[in-house]
Short mmCIF file of C-alpha atoms and ligand atoms in Angstrom, two decimals:
data_model
loop_
_atom_site.label_atom_id
_atom_site.label_comp_id
_atom_site.label_asym_id
_atom_site.label_seq_id
_atom_site.Cartn_x
_atom_site.Cartn_y
_atom_site.Cartn_z
CA MET R 111 89.46 65.77 83.30
CA ASN R 112 92.64 65.09 81.44
CA ALA R 113 94.85 66.96 83.95
CA LEU R 114 95.82 66.89 87.61
CA GLY R 115 94.24 70.18 88.54
CA ARG R 116 92.15 73.15 87.51
CA HIS R 117 93.54 76.64 88.02
CA ILE R 118 91.30 79.67 87.71
CA LEU R 119 93.02 83.05 87.54
CA VAL R 120 90.63 85.88 88.30
CA GLU R 121 90.81 89.65 87.98
CA PHE R 122 88.15 90.99 90.34
CA THR R 123 87.53 94.67 89.57
CA GLY R 124 85.15 97.34 90.88
CA CYS R 125 85.13 95.58 94.27
CA ASN R 126 83.92 97.03 97.56
CA ALA R 127 87.09 98.77 98.81
CA ASP R 128 86.17 98.44 102.48
CA VAL R 129 85.83 94.69 102.11
CA LEU R 130 89.17 94.51 100.30
CA ASN R 131 90.84 96.26 103.22
CA ASP R 132 89.30 94.09 105.92
CA VAL R 133 91.61 91.17 106.57
CA SER R 134 89.18 89.20 108.70
CA ALA R 135 86.33 89.61 106.17
CA ILE R 136 88.64 88.49 103.36
CA GLU R 137 89.87 85.52 105.36
CA LYS R 138 86.31 84.50 106.21
CA SER R 139 85.16 84.78 102.58
CA MET R 140 88.13 82.78 101.31
CA ILE R 141 87.53 79.99 103.85
CA GLN R 142 83.82 79.94 103.00
CA ALA R 143 84.65 79.93 99.28
CA ALA R 144 86.68 76.78 99.83
CA GLN R 145 84.02 75.16 101.98
CA VAL R 146 81.03 75.85 99.69
CA ALA R 147 82.96 74.17 96.90
CA GLY R 148 83.36 71.09 99.08
CA ALA R 149 87.06 71.55 99.85
CA THR R 150 88.65 70.53 103.15
CA VAL R 151 90.35 73.56 104.66
CA ILE R 152 93.68 72.88 106.35
CA SER R 153 95.02 76.32 107.18
CA SER R 154 94.74 80.00 106.39
CA ASN R 155 97.42 82.65 106.43
CA PHE R 156 96.39 86.29 105.98
CA HIS R 157 98.11 89.63 106.46
CA HIS R 158 96.74 93.12 106.42
CA PHE R 159 99.05 95.86 105.25
CA SER R 160 98.13 99.16 106.79
CA PRO R 161 96.81 101.39 105.48
CA TRP R 162 95.76 99.27 102.49
CA GLY R 163 95.67 95.75 101.24
CA VAL R 164 95.39 92.14 102.24
CA SER R 165 97.31 89.09 101.11
CA GLY R 166 96.46 85.56 102.04
CA VAL R 167 96.18 81.95 101.17
CA VAL R 168 93.81 79.18 102.21
CA VAL R 169 95.47 75.79 102.00
CA ILE R 170 92.95 73.08 101.20
CA GLN R 171 93.44 69.36 101.00
CA GLU R 172 92.81 69.76 97.28
CA SER R 173 95.45 72.56 96.85
CA HIS R 174 94.90 76.30 97.56
CA LEU R 175 93.02 79.56 97.13
CA ALA R 176 95.08 82.77 97.16
CA ILE R 177 94.27 86.48 97.08
CA HIS R 178 95.99 89.84 96.96
CA THR R 179 93.89 92.98 97.28
CA TRP R 180 94.44 96.61 96.29
CA PRO R 181 91.56 98.52 97.92
CA GLU R 182 92.77 101.80 96.41
CA TYR R 183 92.18 100.27 92.94
CA ARG R 184 89.10 98.31 94.08
CA TYR R 185 90.96 95.34 92.64
CA ALA R 186 91.77 91.82 93.81
CA SER R 187 93.89 89.25 92.08
CA VAL R 188 92.75 85.75 92.96
CA ASP R 189 93.84 82.26 92.03
CA LEU R 190 91.85 79.18 92.78
CA PHE R 191 93.64 75.91 92.28
CA THR R 192 91.98 72.56 92.92
CA CYS R 193 93.21 69.03 92.25
CA GLY R 194 91.03 66.06 91.42
CA GLU R 195 87.37 65.93 90.53
CA THR R 196 85.69 66.55 93.88
CA VAL R 197 85.96 70.34 94.18
CA ASP R 198 84.68 72.77 91.57
CA PRO R 199 86.74 76.00 91.74
CA TRP R 200 84.00 77.91 89.90
CA VAL R 201 81.79 77.49 92.98
CA SER R 202 84.51 79.25 95.03
CA PHE R 203 84.75 81.88 92.31
CA GLU R 204 81.01 82.56 92.46
CA HIS R 205 81.12 82.92 96.26
CA LEU R 206 84.01 85.39 96.14
CA LYS R 207 82.47 87.42 93.33
CA GLN R 208 79.49 88.08 95.59
CA ALA R 209 81.50 88.65 98.75
CA LEU R 210 83.72 91.24 97.04
CA GLU R 211 80.79 92.75 95.12
CA ALA R 212 82.99 92.47 92.05
CA THR R 213 82.89 92.36 88.31
CA TYR R 214 85.51 90.07 86.84
CA SER R 215 87.46 88.50 84.07
CA ALA R 216 88.78 84.98 84.51
CA ILE R 217 90.54 82.21 82.69
CA GLU R 218 90.80 78.54 83.52
CA LEU R 219 93.95 76.55 82.93
CA ASN R 220 94.37 72.82 83.15
CA ARG R 221 97.46 72.09 85.24
CA GLY R 222 99.51 68.95 84.90
CA ALA R 223 98.04 67.92 81.55
CA LEU R 224 98.21 64.13 81.42
CA ASN R 225 99.30 64.05 77.81
CA ILE R 226 102.59 65.72 78.78
CA ILE R 227 103.38 64.15 82.17
CA LYS R 228 103.60 60.46 83.09
CA LYS R 229 102.99 58.82 86.46
CA SER R 230 106.16 57.30 87.98
CA ASP R 231 106.32 54.28 90.27
CA TYR R 232 107.19 56.49 93.30
CA LYS R 233 105.61 55.01 96.47
CA PRO R 234 105.34 57.21 99.56
CA THR R 235 106.14 55.46 102.81
CA ASN R 236 103.87 57.33 105.23
CA VAL R 237 100.47 56.77 103.65
CA ARG R 238 97.45 57.04 105.95
CA ASP R 239 95.30 53.96 106.19
CA SER R 240 92.12 53.08 108.04
CA SER R 241 94.05 52.37 111.26
CA ASN R 242 95.32 55.97 111.25
CA PRO R 243 92.47 58.12 109.83
CA ILE R 244 92.24 61.93 109.79
CA ASP R 245 90.08 63.15 112.70
CA THR R 246 87.65 65.26 110.65
CA LYS R 247 85.23 65.78 113.57
CA ASN R 248 87.67 67.63 115.80
CA PHE R 249 89.47 69.21 112.89
CA LYS R 250 90.45 72.83 113.49
CA ILE R 251 91.63 75.18 110.77
CA ALA R 252 95.02 76.63 111.59
CA ARG R 253 94.55 80.37 111.06
CA ASN R 254 97.45 82.72 110.75
CA VAL R 255 96.12 86.26 110.54
CA TRP R 256 98.21 89.35 111.20
CA PHE R 257 97.49 92.98 112.01
CA THR R 258 100.16 95.41 110.83
CA ASP R 259 100.79 98.97 112.02
CA LYS R 260 103.12 100.53 109.50
CA ASP R 261 104.23 103.47 107.47
CA ASP R 262 105.91 103.24 104.06
CA MET R 263 109.15 101.93 105.50
CA GLN R 264 108.63 100.22 108.86
CA ALA R 265 106.03 98.02 110.47
CA LEU R 266 104.99 96.19 113.59
CA SER R 267 102.80 93.11 113.21
CA LEU R 268 100.79 91.21 115.79
CA ARG R 269 99.11 87.89 115.14
CA TYR R 270 95.45 87.65 116.13
CA THR R 271 92.70 85.08 116.00
CA GLY R 272 91.24 86.49 112.79
CA ASP R 273 88.04 87.58 114.51
CA VAL R 274 87.43 91.25 115.24
CA LEU R 275 85.66 91.71 118.58
CA PHE R 276 84.61 95.34 118.08
CA ASP R 277 84.46 97.23 114.82
CA GLU R 278 82.90 100.66 114.46
CA LYS R 279 83.47 103.20 111.73
CA THR R 280 82.56 106.48 113.35
CA ASP R 281 82.49 110.03 111.99
CA PHE R 282 86.08 110.31 113.17
CA GLN R 283 87.86 107.00 112.67
CA GLN R 284 87.71 103.24 112.64
CA VAL R 285 87.78 101.78 116.15
CA ARG R 286 88.49 98.07 116.48
CA VAL R 287 89.37 95.54 119.14
CA PHE R 288 91.33 92.44 118.10
CA ASP R 289 92.08 89.32 120.06
CA THR R 290 95.84 88.93 119.68
CA LEU R 291 97.65 85.72 120.43
CA ALA R 292 100.53 87.20 122.42
CA TYR R 293 99.24 90.51 123.83
CA GLY R 294 95.61 89.91 124.79
CA LYS R 295 92.95 92.26 123.47
CA MET R 296 94.24 95.14 121.40
CA LEU R 297 92.55 98.48 120.71
CA ALA R 298 93.40 99.87 117.29
CA ILE R 299 92.34 103.16 115.75
CA ASN R 300 92.66 103.54 111.99
CA ASN R 301 94.95 100.52 111.91
CA MET R 302 97.31 101.94 114.52
CA VAL R 303 97.90 100.17 117.82
CA MET R 304 96.56 102.22 120.75
CA CYS R 305 97.03 99.68 123.52
CA THR R 306 97.13 96.01 124.31
CA GLU R 307 96.09 94.36 127.55
CA ARG R 308 99.54 92.92 128.07
CA ASP R 309 101.73 96.01 127.79
CA GLU R 310 99.44 99.04 128.17
CA PHE R 311 100.79 99.63 131.68
CA HIS R 312 104.09 100.90 130.23
CA TYR R 313 102.33 103.78 128.52
CA HIS R 314 99.64 104.52 131.08
CA GLU R 315 101.94 104.46 134.11
CA MET R 316 104.47 106.66 132.32
CA ILE R 317 101.99 109.24 131.06
CA VAL R 318 100.68 109.71 134.60
CA HIS R 319 103.19 108.98 137.37
CA PRO R 320 106.32 110.97 136.49
CA VAL R 321 104.29 114.16 136.10
CA ALA R 322 102.02 113.36 139.04
CA GLN R 323 105.00 112.73 141.32
CA LEU R 324 106.43 116.10 140.31
CA SER R 325 103.14 117.97 140.75
CA LYS R 326 102.93 119.90 143.97
CA ASN R 327 99.20 120.38 143.96
CA LEU R 328 97.27 117.70 142.15
CA LYS R 329 93.56 118.41 142.49
CA ASN R 330 91.96 119.34 139.21
CA VAL R 331 93.08 117.39 136.15
CA LEU R 332 92.12 117.55 132.48
CA VAL R 333 92.63 114.56 130.18
CA ILE R 334 92.26 115.08 126.44
CA GLY R 335 91.56 111.77 124.73
CA GLY R 336 92.21 108.77 126.93
CA GLY R 337 88.88 107.11 126.06
CA ASP R 338 90.19 103.61 126.72
CA GLY R 339 90.36 104.47 130.43
CA GLY R 340 93.99 103.53 131.14
CA THR R 341 95.09 107.05 132.03
CA ILE R 342 92.25 107.73 134.46
CA ARG R 343 92.86 104.34 136.08
CA GLU R 344 96.38 105.53 136.98
CA LEU R 345 95.25 109.06 137.93
CA PHE R 346 92.72 107.86 140.46
CA LYS R 347 95.54 106.22 142.40
CA TYR R 348 96.13 109.75 143.80
CA SER R 349 93.78 110.54 146.66
CA SER R 350 94.56 114.29 146.40
CA ILE R 351 92.69 114.44 143.09
CA GLU R 352 89.29 116.07 143.47
CA LYS R 353 88.16 116.09 139.86
CA VAL R 354 89.20 114.66 136.52
CA THR R 355 87.61 116.04 133.37
CA MET R 356 88.17 113.72 130.45
CA VAL R 357 87.26 114.95 126.97
CA GLU R 358 87.16 112.11 124.47
CA ILE R 359 86.04 112.92 120.96
CA ASP R 360 84.83 109.45 120.04
CA GLU R 361 82.37 107.58 122.23
CA ALA R 362 83.17 104.38 120.33
CA VAL R 363 86.58 104.29 122.06
CA VAL R 364 84.89 104.36 125.47
CA ASN R 365 82.37 101.73 124.37
CA ALA R 366 85.08 99.46 123.00
CA SER R 367 86.89 99.65 126.31
CA LYS R 368 83.73 99.13 128.38
CA LYS R 369 82.95 96.00 126.35
CA HIS R 370 86.34 94.44 125.90
CA LEU R 371 89.07 95.94 128.08
CA PRO R 372 88.20 95.08 131.68
CA THR R 373 91.64 95.96 133.05
CA LEU R 374 91.43 99.47 131.57
CA ASN R 375 87.78 100.40 132.08
CA THR R 376 87.81 100.31 135.89
CA GLU R 377 87.23 104.03 136.62
CA PHE R 378 84.47 105.12 134.27
CA SER R 379 81.98 105.25 137.11
CA ASN R 380 84.28 107.07 139.55
CA PRO R 381 82.20 110.00 140.93
CA LYS R 382 85.21 112.31 140.56
CA LEU R 383 85.21 111.75 136.80
CA ASN R 384 83.46 114.17 134.48
CA LEU R 385 83.48 112.38 131.13
CA ILE R 386 82.68 114.65 128.22
CA ILE R 387 82.22 113.17 124.76
CA GLY R 388 83.37 116.12 122.70
CA ASP R 389 86.22 117.97 121.09
CA GLY R 390 89.18 118.43 123.45
CA ILE R 391 90.62 121.22 121.32
CA GLU R 392 87.41 123.20 121.65
CA HIS R 393 87.27 122.40 125.37
CA VAL R 394 90.65 124.00 126.10
CA ARG R 395 89.87 126.88 123.76
CA ASN R 396 86.80 127.70 125.85
CA ALA R 397 88.13 126.82 129.31
CA LYS R 398 88.93 129.56 131.84
CA ALA R 399 92.57 130.51 132.35
CA GLY R 400 94.29 128.93 135.37
CA THR R 401 91.78 126.10 135.78
CA TYR R 402 93.81 122.89 135.80
CA ASP R 403 96.77 121.67 137.86
CA LEU R 404 97.60 119.11 135.22
CA VAL R 405 96.68 118.60 131.57
CA ILE R 406 97.32 115.17 130.05
CA VAL R 407 97.09 114.82 126.29
CA ASP R 408 96.51 111.12 125.70
CA GLY R 409 95.74 111.28 122.03
CA SER R 410 96.22 109.10 119.04
CA ASP R 411 98.80 109.63 116.30
CA PRO R 412 98.60 112.86 114.29
CA VAL R 413 96.22 111.67 111.61
CA GLY R 414 92.45 112.09 111.69
CA PRO R 415 90.89 113.79 114.73
CA ALA R 416 94.18 113.82 116.68
CA GLU R 417 95.90 116.02 114.12
CA GLY R 418 94.85 119.19 115.95
CA LEU R 419 96.51 117.89 119.12
CA PHE R 420 99.87 118.57 117.49
CA THR R 421 99.42 122.30 116.86
CA LYS R 422 100.75 125.47 118.47
CA ALA R 423 97.26 126.93 118.95
CA PHE R 424 96.17 123.90 120.97
CA TYR R 425 99.23 123.90 123.25
CA ALA R 426 99.00 127.66 123.75
CA ASP R 427 95.46 127.07 125.04
CA CYS R 428 96.70 124.24 127.25
CA ALA R 429 99.33 126.54 128.77
CA ARG R 430 96.66 129.20 129.38
CA VAL R 431 94.31 126.86 131.26
CA LEU R 432 97.07 125.65 133.61
CA THR R 433 97.46 127.06 137.11
CA ASP R 434 100.66 128.99 137.95
CA ASP R 435 102.49 125.82 138.96
CA GLY R 436 100.53 123.61 136.58
CA MET R 437 102.07 120.97 134.36
CA LEU R 438 101.31 119.31 131.05
CA VAL R 439 102.25 115.96 129.62
CA THR R 440 101.56 114.75 126.11
CA GLN R 441 102.34 111.62 124.16
CA GLY R 442 105.16 112.60 121.84
CA GLU R 443 105.34 109.79 119.26
CA SER R 444 108.54 107.91 118.44
CA PRO R 445 111.93 109.48 117.70
CA MET R 446 112.64 106.53 115.37
CA PHE R 447 109.26 106.12 113.70
CA HIS R 448 107.90 109.67 113.58
CA THR R 449 111.06 111.74 113.82
CA ASN R 450 109.60 114.91 112.34
CA THR R 451 106.48 114.96 114.52
CA PHE R 452 108.59 114.18 117.58
CA VAL R 453 110.92 117.12 116.92
CA GLU R 454 108.20 119.55 115.83
CA LEU R 455 106.10 118.87 118.91
CA ASN R 456 109.09 119.36 121.19
CA HIS R 457 109.99 122.66 119.54
CA CYS R 458 106.38 123.79 119.61
CA LEU R 459 106.22 123.21 123.38
CA LYS R 460 109.55 125.00 123.86
CA ASP R 461 108.21 128.01 121.97
CA ILE R 462 105.20 128.16 124.27
CA PHE R 463 106.58 127.19 127.68
CA GLY R 464 110.27 128.14 127.20
CA ILE R 465 113.24 125.89 126.40
CA GLN R 466 114.09 125.17 130.04
CA LYS R 467 110.56 124.15 130.90
CA VAL R 468 110.11 121.29 128.44
CA HIS R 469 111.40 117.84 129.37
CA THR R 470 111.35 114.75 127.17
CA MET R 471 110.96 111.21 128.48
CA LEU R 472 111.50 107.92 126.69
CA PHE R 473 110.09 104.54 127.57
CA HIS R 474 109.65 101.10 126.06
CA ALA R 475 106.40 100.66 124.15
CA THR R 476 106.63 97.08 123.02
CA THR R 477 103.63 97.19 120.68
CA TYR R 478 104.17 100.60 119.14
CA PRO R 479 106.23 100.67 115.94
CA SER R 480 109.97 100.90 116.78
CA GLY R 481 109.31 100.04 120.44
CA MET R 482 110.71 103.41 121.58
CA TRP R 483 108.13 106.02 122.55
CA SER R 484 108.24 109.50 124.01
CA LEU R 485 106.29 111.69 126.38
CA MET R 486 106.84 115.40 126.63
CA MET R 487 106.36 117.26 129.85
CA ALA R 488 106.05 121.02 130.17
CA SER R 489 105.77 123.08 133.33
CA LYS R 490 104.70 126.65 134.09
CA LYS R 491 107.43 126.94 136.76
CA THR R 492 111.05 125.91 136.29
CA ILE R 493 111.64 122.41 137.61
CA SER R 494 114.43 119.81 137.69
CA PRO R 495 112.41 116.74 136.76
CA LYS R 496 115.12 114.17 137.49
CA THR R 497 115.56 115.25 141.08
CA ASP R 498 112.44 117.13 142.17
CA ILE R 499 110.75 114.09 143.67
CA ASP R 500 110.82 112.79 147.20
CA THR R 501 112.44 109.44 146.35
CA ALA R 502 111.32 107.65 149.51
CA LYS R 503 107.76 108.85 149.08
CA THR R 504 107.70 107.82 145.42
CA ALA R 505 109.15 104.40 146.29
CA SER R 506 106.48 103.85 148.90
CA PHE R 507 103.71 104.96 146.48
CA VAL R 508 105.03 102.57 143.82
CA LYS R 509 105.02 99.71 146.31
CA GLN R 510 101.63 100.50 147.77
CA LYS R 511 99.98 100.82 144.34
CA ASN R 512 101.82 97.81 142.99
CA LEU R 513 103.00 99.63 139.86
CA LYS R 514 104.45 97.42 137.18
CA TYR R 515 106.60 99.79 135.10
CA TYR R 516 107.28 103.11 136.82
CA ASN R 517 109.51 103.39 139.89
CA GLU R 518 111.69 106.00 141.60
CA GLU R 519 114.84 104.97 139.68
CA LEU R 520 113.12 104.89 136.35
CA HIS R 521 111.68 108.32 137.09
CA SER R 522 115.08 109.99 136.72
CA ALA R 523 116.31 107.55 134.07
CA SER R 524 113.42 108.24 131.74
CA PHE R 525 114.57 111.86 131.36
CA CYS R 526 118.06 110.72 130.26
CA LEU R 527 118.17 110.81 126.49
CA PRO R 528 120.41 109.01 123.98
CA ASN R 529 122.80 111.33 122.15
CA PHE R 530 120.98 111.06 118.83
CA VAL R 531 117.74 112.17 120.51
CA LYS R 532 119.49 115.09 122.25
CA THR R 533 120.84 116.16 118.87
CA LEU R 534 117.43 115.88 117.25
CA LEU R 535 115.87 118.11 119.90
CA GLU R 536 118.54 120.84 119.99
CA LYS R 537 116.96 124.23 119.53
N1 SPD O 842 100.96 104.86 117.97
C1 SPD O 842 100.28 104.91 119.17
C2 SPD O 842 100.22 106.18 119.90
C3 SPD O 842 99.05 106.15 120.76
C4 SPD O 842 99.09 106.98 121.93
N2 SPD O 842 97.87 106.97 122.66
C5 SPD O 842 97.43 105.71 123.08
C6 SPD O 842 96.18 105.78 123.86
C7 SPD O 842 96.25 104.93 125.05
N3 SPD O 842 95.45 105.45 126.10
#
């Protein structure tokens, strides 16, 4: 070869779109493509951009392989650059063509043509020699793979190992569990973070305890969604509860938790739990009036099967199935990230329960986009949520149950809203 390197530029078209949108599959194929060609892989760095697309590079001792994917066009742009004679980039090309199930067009360029560049007498000072060899036996590839939860304008990214522990595409959604580096295992639905082992207690304590501490008669509870088990774990801390009916639409969420989320899945065999795999919207539509003391809507974001959990018809049914002093709490999205949904849901609840009977809470959700999340509480009777608790009793409950987020001070504070949020919610 009369050049320093060979550079193949490839247009992969007609690819398998699912593969193009799967960051760990792409990373794996790119690493394998390097290895089958005889390259020594040094590191990989891959990002997924929700909802679509992956970008990444595999750095090899002989240069690099890079990819950018557009699943919506079934297209990937790839460049394979190798230096020296030992690695044949066309072997990598062949591997990727099969992995992406692609047709292609490609050109090869010689880089650093030796008839136009000349070697200088530059001598590096830190050359490895036989007294300081590379430890190829214990060599580990440094992987840098990121999961991103985003809309068109904002994002939250978490780094994970690159391996997906659970991955099921169900009739409803894609359910996955990732092993993140900073937050433990993470459950994601359709590329949106549902919970992580490290910070799920913020959400699960706040969706249960403020409303439970305000409830006068907590016996019969309905949970819509909640398949990861975090909400029922908190609910069963109340000995007054006689029955919890949980209606989760997607069994895969329960299975993912049972397999991979040991700190969340603790109550699935509680005899007071009636777990129904089915449609929560239909369940409340068919339930008898005045059945439940508390309804908790622990759903996903309003895309896919959770969309119906953000409608007037659904909340009107929820109000109907509550007892006379019953209460409801629902996850209300983020005032910063999903402003419209946040406001619309609040106004919808006010239309059904009455303006004075809907109370908004904010809390820190460190792994949800924007980090600021809301819960909306509605009651059949008029209440003063900041003060209607027995502070000493709440404090003792918090201590006894060793809660990590909620406490008697935070109870009142979580109903205090920033001015911009008050303005958003004015009706
Ligand atoms: N963007 C995330 C909103 C998810 C709310 N539900 C989470 C389920 C945890 N049980």
